Amino acid sequence: MQTHEIRERFTEHFVKAGHAAVPSASLILDDPTLLFVNAGMVPFKPYFLGQQNPPYENGTATSIQKCVRTLDIDEVGITTRHNTFFQMAGNFSFGQYFKEGAITHAWTLLTDPVAEGGFGLDPERLWVTVYLDDDEAAEIWEKKIGVPAARIQRLGMEDNYWSMGVPGPCGPCSEIYYDRGPAYGNEGGPAADDNRYMEIWNLVFMEFERGEGDGKGNFPIVGELPKKNIDTGMGVERIACLLQDVDNVYETDLLRPVIDAAAQLTGATYGEKQEDDVRFRVIADHSRTGMMLILDGVTPANEGRGYILRRLLRRIIRSARLLGARGETLETFMTTIMDTMTPSYPEILDNRERITRVAVAEERAFLKTLESGTHLFEEAAAQVKSTGRDTLAGQQAFTLHDTYGFPIDLTLEMAAEAGLEVDMTGFETAMAEQKARAKADNKAKKHAHADESLYREWVDNHPTEFTGFSELTGDATVLGLVAGGQAVTQATEGQDVEVILDTTPMYAESGGQLGDRGRILTGDAVLDVNDVQKIGKKLWIHKATVRSGGIDLGSKVRVEVDGDWRHGARQAHTATHLIHAALRQVLGPTAVQAGSLNRPGYLRFDFNYTDSLSPGQLDEIGLITNQAVDADWQVNTVETSLDEAKKMGAMALFGENYGENVRVVEIGGPFSLELCGGTHVEHSSQIGPVALLGESSVGSGARRIEAYSGMDSFRYLSKEAALAGGLATALKAPTDELPERISQLTEKLKAAEKEIENLHRQQLAARTGELLERATRIGDITVLATRLSDGVSAGDLRTVATDLRGRLAGTPAVVALAAADGTKVPFIVGATKEAVEKGVRSGDLVKLLAGYIDGRGGGKPDMAQGSGADVDGLEAGFAALRDEIGKF
């Protein structure tokens, strides 16, 4: 039985039983707790949590939900049980049937003959598990379904109790297993061997509410839910495995064609070697997951969902190469998996070209990275082994990742295959530094999309000599020119070009300090340098525009740093050291730098700290910083060994591997002593005043201080002084009395606003009597549906509606109000308790009204509201609302 037929039978079975067929939701939902939809019940969470009423006539639904789980991505292929993408078929009851209904529905579908719409499984091979003390479920299975007691096993909370992992709905569950026979393991049921006994369906009896707790079973049950719900999940792939009589899910009709395509492309044979079989399975699994993610709008990226997709696609490419493939493979794999999945997901047909284009573009970019990265890894691995060690340094892994775009997961895989480990602590600290320094407004300038293998020759053989610590001008030779991602021999007027020199006084961006600006001169040619970046920590890339003339490979040039730019950058960078030292004095040694940005006149400093800073702490940090400026301390730099620097007490940030020789920057003796490769002023007084702008959160456990330095600080402080002077003149008060005067004015303003609000509410209350006169009777329900004067806000509508509903209490009544407030049309519907008892639901009436005014809304049975955009549809909407009320 083909998988698409299994899906159809499942849906038809429950539709015949009165369930609403609900299409699969996208893999990407607006749920901040989930990267992807990872369970069939996820789209129904609002109904289980009681946040919304289920919109299904019979209170039951069925769906086959697309799901992705990537926590165990490294296990894919190693066993035959892990898939990153799977289809979860489920049936759901929201306060309707409970245990007996769920058990009966599942059993009949599984065991009914194929000719009668079932799956035709042998009931003698089915086992079930129930929760330890769930006597009710056990009795239903034995007495009403007829499963022998010997094939009913009781398991604990770890196996047979479901919750969302947080306080909320929970309940015991019952799982159905299929005995695949002695060839797959030991006798004794699921409790003895869950490989032989394959789980195919989980029935969750959601009837309780859980409290706080850790783990799957360590939490209290705090009460019962108002309604008992059913949530079940049947694994489509697992049922297909059984009905197609294959060994595992990789051999079903959906995935085996991809394995066959891989065998044809690579020349390898599936089933001969374990390591090859793992690679075949990775290709099959990841091709399907990748295709479905692209289908739902995910594109390859370096973070979030995009990173998961990129990682999947790159694992496919590398697995295919290890099997013997040469050249591109993703188009074949994507075409094959789209063919197998289209019968179940027809929308693939309209997206084939886009899916293929995204996958192939990622493959072409990665193949270049893979070739150079593999060679570099092999060199590094050989070097490690030659010294008798078994661990690849974290900095080496980071260089592969950062400089050559080689993903760390591939480095880990290749290291394992070579019998090596990777120093992940070292890698993560280097990664933390890189992320902390990353600047969103500068990403495009950091070769994020460039093929950095282009620079390999220069990195290896012609590292740049930096002379900028001692000079701002210098002579150099052009070793390389890059334009449009290609090496060129010349650049002409108006062209953007990257210039590689043998030596340069220009500082390349690192340590948070932006690269220098300046000029490159040769003959009549003038190039404006607008950025300088590093490749592999060895090569300086001067990003320039040819303003006049032209430049050739091999040219002798004069390099000039913009002195004003460098001076401002040095001020900001040195100020960062002072702020770091001051911050540690105020907050203690746990406040450690987590990144910085220094540009002329401005700095931002990120540090690890859990609490926000008080105004007093910020003032103290500013005071200590400016005291250090006023002290006119000499800024000393010393080049020494790393061991010697540590003995001196120098701070090494981010746990970076600094190499044999390091540069220590010392300001005021013990006040500030750090390892740093940036440029700095000669004396602290040259920084000028430092003005702290404030501090803020930049993530969990991370804070940020921003400040001006030098003339930017002076201009900022002057502007603040002028503002204070203007306020003092306007308020006729000395500047030192401004806070008190402004506080007094604020209090007066608040009192006036409160008085105005009270008057406004009194006016609204006075109007309710007039509005009641417009009410009419529809049957035995009093109905007031009217438009108020324009300009009435949504909050005012709620106030009036609540007052009216209160005055109508004791009788069935519905109040529907709307108004035009600018471009919006707020509206609200309220119902008395007596009207709700008759079946009136304000939420339903709001949705009805919304349809006439291009709006949306929702709420509870007694009060619901929304907002629309078409005021002209109000009267028709009110008429429809009255007609609907007339049905009660």
PDB file of C-alpha atoms in Angstrom, residues 447-535:
ATOM      1  CA  HIS A 447      32.930  38.436   2.619  1.00  0.00           C
ATOM      2  CA  ALA A 448      29.750  36.811   3.879  1.00  0.00           C
ATOM      3  CA  HIS A 449      28.937  35.697   0.348  1.00  0.00           C
ATOM      4  CA  ALA A 450      32.401  35.654  -1.204  1.00  0.00           C
ATOM      5  CA  ASP A 451      34.388  32.580  -2.102  1.00  0.00           C
ATOM      6  CA  GLU A 452      37.342  33.066   0.216  1.00  0.00           C
ATOM      7  CA  SER A 453      39.283  30.236  -1.395  1.00  0.00           C
ATOM      8  CA  LEU A 454      40.124  32.944  -3.952  1.00  0.00           C
ATOM      9  CA  TYR A 455      42.466  34.486  -1.346  1.00  0.00           C
ATOM     10  CA  ARG A 456      44.158  31.226  -0.347  1.00  0.00           C
ATOM     11  CA  GLU A 457      47.315  31.871  -2.382  1.00  0.00           C
ATOM     12  CA  TRP A 458      47.908  35.268  -0.750  1.00  0.00           C
ATOM     13  CA  VAL A 459      47.004  34.046   2.734  1.00  0.00           C
ATOM     14  CA  ASP A 460      49.516  31.192   2.496  1.00  0.00           C
ATOM     15  CA  ASN A 461      52.359  32.872   0.630  1.00  0.00           C
ATOM     16  CA  HIS A 462      52.046  36.663   0.952  1.00  0.00           C
ATOM     17  CA  PRO A 463      50.746  37.670   4.390  1.00  0.00           C
ATOM     18  CA  THR A 464      50.472  41.441   4.839  1.00  0.00           C
ATOM     19  CA  GLU A 465      53.015  43.309   6.946  1.00  0.00           C
ATOM     20  CA  PHE A 466      51.224  45.882   9.114  1.00  0.00           C
ATOM     21  CA  THR A 467      53.223  49.016   9.922  1.00  0.00           C
ATOM     22  CA  GLY A 468      50.416  51.181  11.272  1.00  0.00           C
ATOM     23  CA  PHE A 469      51.424  51.112  14.925  1.00  0.00           C
ATOM     24  CA  SER A 470      54.334  53.426  14.128  1.00  0.00           C
ATOM     25  CA  GLU A 471      53.347  55.249  10.922  1.00  0.00           C
ATOM     26  CA  LEU A 472      50.329  56.583   9.007  1.00  0.00           C
ATOM     27  CA  THR A 473      51.926  56.550   5.559  1.00  0.00           C
ATOM     28  CA  GLY A 474      54.083  54.071   3.697  1.00  0.00           C
ATOM     29  CA  ASP A 475      55.167  52.659   0.337  1.00  0.00           C
ATOM     30  CA  ALA A 476      53.869  49.299  -0.886  1.00  0.00           C
ATOM     31  CA  THR A 477      53.556  46.990  -3.871  1.00  0.00           C
ATOM     32  CA  VAL A 478      50.236  45.774  -5.287  1.00  0.00           C
ATOM     33  CA  LEU A 479      50.234  41.970  -4.968  1.00  0.00           C
ATOM     34  CA  GLY A 480      46.614  41.436  -5.992  1.00  0.00           C
ATOM     35  CA  LEU A 481      43.440  43.058  -7.274  1.00  0.00           C
ATOM     36  CA  VAL A 482      39.954  41.561  -6.884  1.00  0.00           C
ATOM     37  CA  ALA A 483      36.832  42.934  -8.549  1.00  0.00           C
ATOM     38  CA  GLY A 484      33.423  41.291  -8.796  1.00  0.00           C
ATOM     39  CA  GLY A 485      34.657  38.243  -6.926  1.00  0.00           C
ATOM     40  CA  GLN A 486      37.417  37.571  -9.494  1.00  0.00           C
ATOM     41  CA  ALA A 487      41.134  38.262  -9.546  1.00  0.00           C
ATOM     42  CA  VAL A 488      41.950  40.987 -12.107  1.00  0.00           C
ATOM     43  CA  THR A 489      45.139  42.623 -13.379  1.00  0.00           C
ATOM     44  CA  GLN A 490      43.939  46.224 -13.363  1.00  0.00           C
ATOM     45  CA  ALA A 491      41.173  48.546 -12.203  1.00  0.00           C
ATOM     46  CA  THR A 492      40.045  51.797 -13.806  1.00  0.00           C
ATOM     47  CA  GLU A 493      38.264  54.998 -12.808  1.00  0.00           C
ATOM     48  CA  GLY A 494      34.927  54.499 -11.077  1.00  0.00           C
ATOM     49  CA  GLN A 495      35.535  50.808 -10.341  1.00  0.00           C
ATOM     50  CA  ASP A 496      35.248  49.200  -6.904  1.00  0.00           C
ATOM     51  CA  VAL A 497      38.250  47.004  -6.218  1.00  0.00           C
ATOM     52  CA  GLU A 498      39.918  45.091  -3.399  1.00  0.00           C
ATOM     53  CA  VAL A 499      43.632  45.859  -3.193  1.00  0.00           C
ATOM     54  CA  ILE A 500      46.126  43.453  -1.644  1.00  0.00           C
ATOM     55  CA  LEU A 501      49.494  44.992  -0.660  1.00  0.00           C
ATOM     56  CA  ASP A 502      52.724  43.535   0.648  1.00  0.00           C
ATOM     57  CA  THR A 503      52.785  46.097   3.466  1.00  0.00           C
ATOM     58  CA  THR A 504      50.312  48.686   4.801  1.00  0.00           C
ATOM     59  CA  PRO A 505      49.907  51.246   7.603  1.00  0.00           C
ATOM     60  CA  MET A 506      46.106  50.832   7.436  1.00  0.00           C
ATOM     61  CA  TYR A 507      44.487  49.027  10.327  1.00  0.00           C
ATOM     62  CA  ALA A 508      42.214  46.127   9.322  1.00  0.00           C
ATOM     63  CA  GLU A 509      39.023  45.711  11.334  1.00  0.00           C
ATOM     64  CA  SER A 510      39.488  43.474  14.379  1.00  0.00           C
ATOM     65  CA  GLY A 511      39.024  43.560  18.117  1.00  0.00           C
ATOM     66  CA  GLY A 512      35.906  45.663  17.633  1.00  0.00           C
ATOM     67  CA  GLN A 513      37.824  48.538  15.998  1.00  0.00           C
ATOM     68  CA  LEU A 514      36.659  49.411  12.498  1.00  0.00           C
ATOM     69  CA  GLY A 515      39.176  49.411   9.666  1.00  0.00           C
ATOM     70  CA  ASP A 516      40.975  52.600   8.636  1.00  0.00           C
ATOM     71  CA  ARG A 517      39.914  54.971   5.893  1.00  0.00           C
ATOM     72  CA  GLY A 518      42.424  56.677   3.618  1.00  0.00           C
ATOM     73  CA  ARG A 519      43.953  56.761   0.124  1.00  0.00           C
ATOM     74  CA  ILE A 520      46.177  54.735  -2.166  1.00  0.00           C
ATOM     75  CA  LEU A 521      48.188  56.805  -4.664  1.00  0.00           C
ATOM     76  CA  THR A 522      50.171  55.757  -7.749  1.00  0.00           C
ATOM     77  CA  GLY A 523      51.092  58.078 -10.581  1.00  0.00           C
ATOM     78  CA  ASP A 524      47.947  60.021 -11.465  1.00  0.00           C
ATOM     79  CA  ALA A 525      45.692  57.452  -9.840  1.00  0.00           C
ATOM     80  CA  VAL A 526      43.831  58.053  -6.574  1.00  0.00           C
ATOM     81  CA  LEU A 527      41.928  55.297  -4.785  1.00  0.00           C
ATOM     82  CA  ASP A 528      39.645  56.080  -1.843  1.00  0.00           C
ATOM     83  CA  VAL A 529      39.890  53.295   0.747  1.00  0.00           C
ATOM     84  CA  ASN A 530      36.557  52.970   2.576  1.00  0.00           C
ATOM     85  CA  ASP A 531      37.227  49.797   4.573  1.00  0.00           C
ATOM     86  CA  VAL A 532      40.004  47.363   5.438  1.00  0.00           C
ATOM     87  CA  GLN A 533      39.249  43.745   6.349  1.00  0.00           C
ATOM     88  CA  LYS A 534      41.313  40.693   7.264  1.00  0.00           C
ATOM     89  CA  ILE A 535      41.280  37.280   5.651  1.00  0.00           C
TER      90      ILE A 535
END
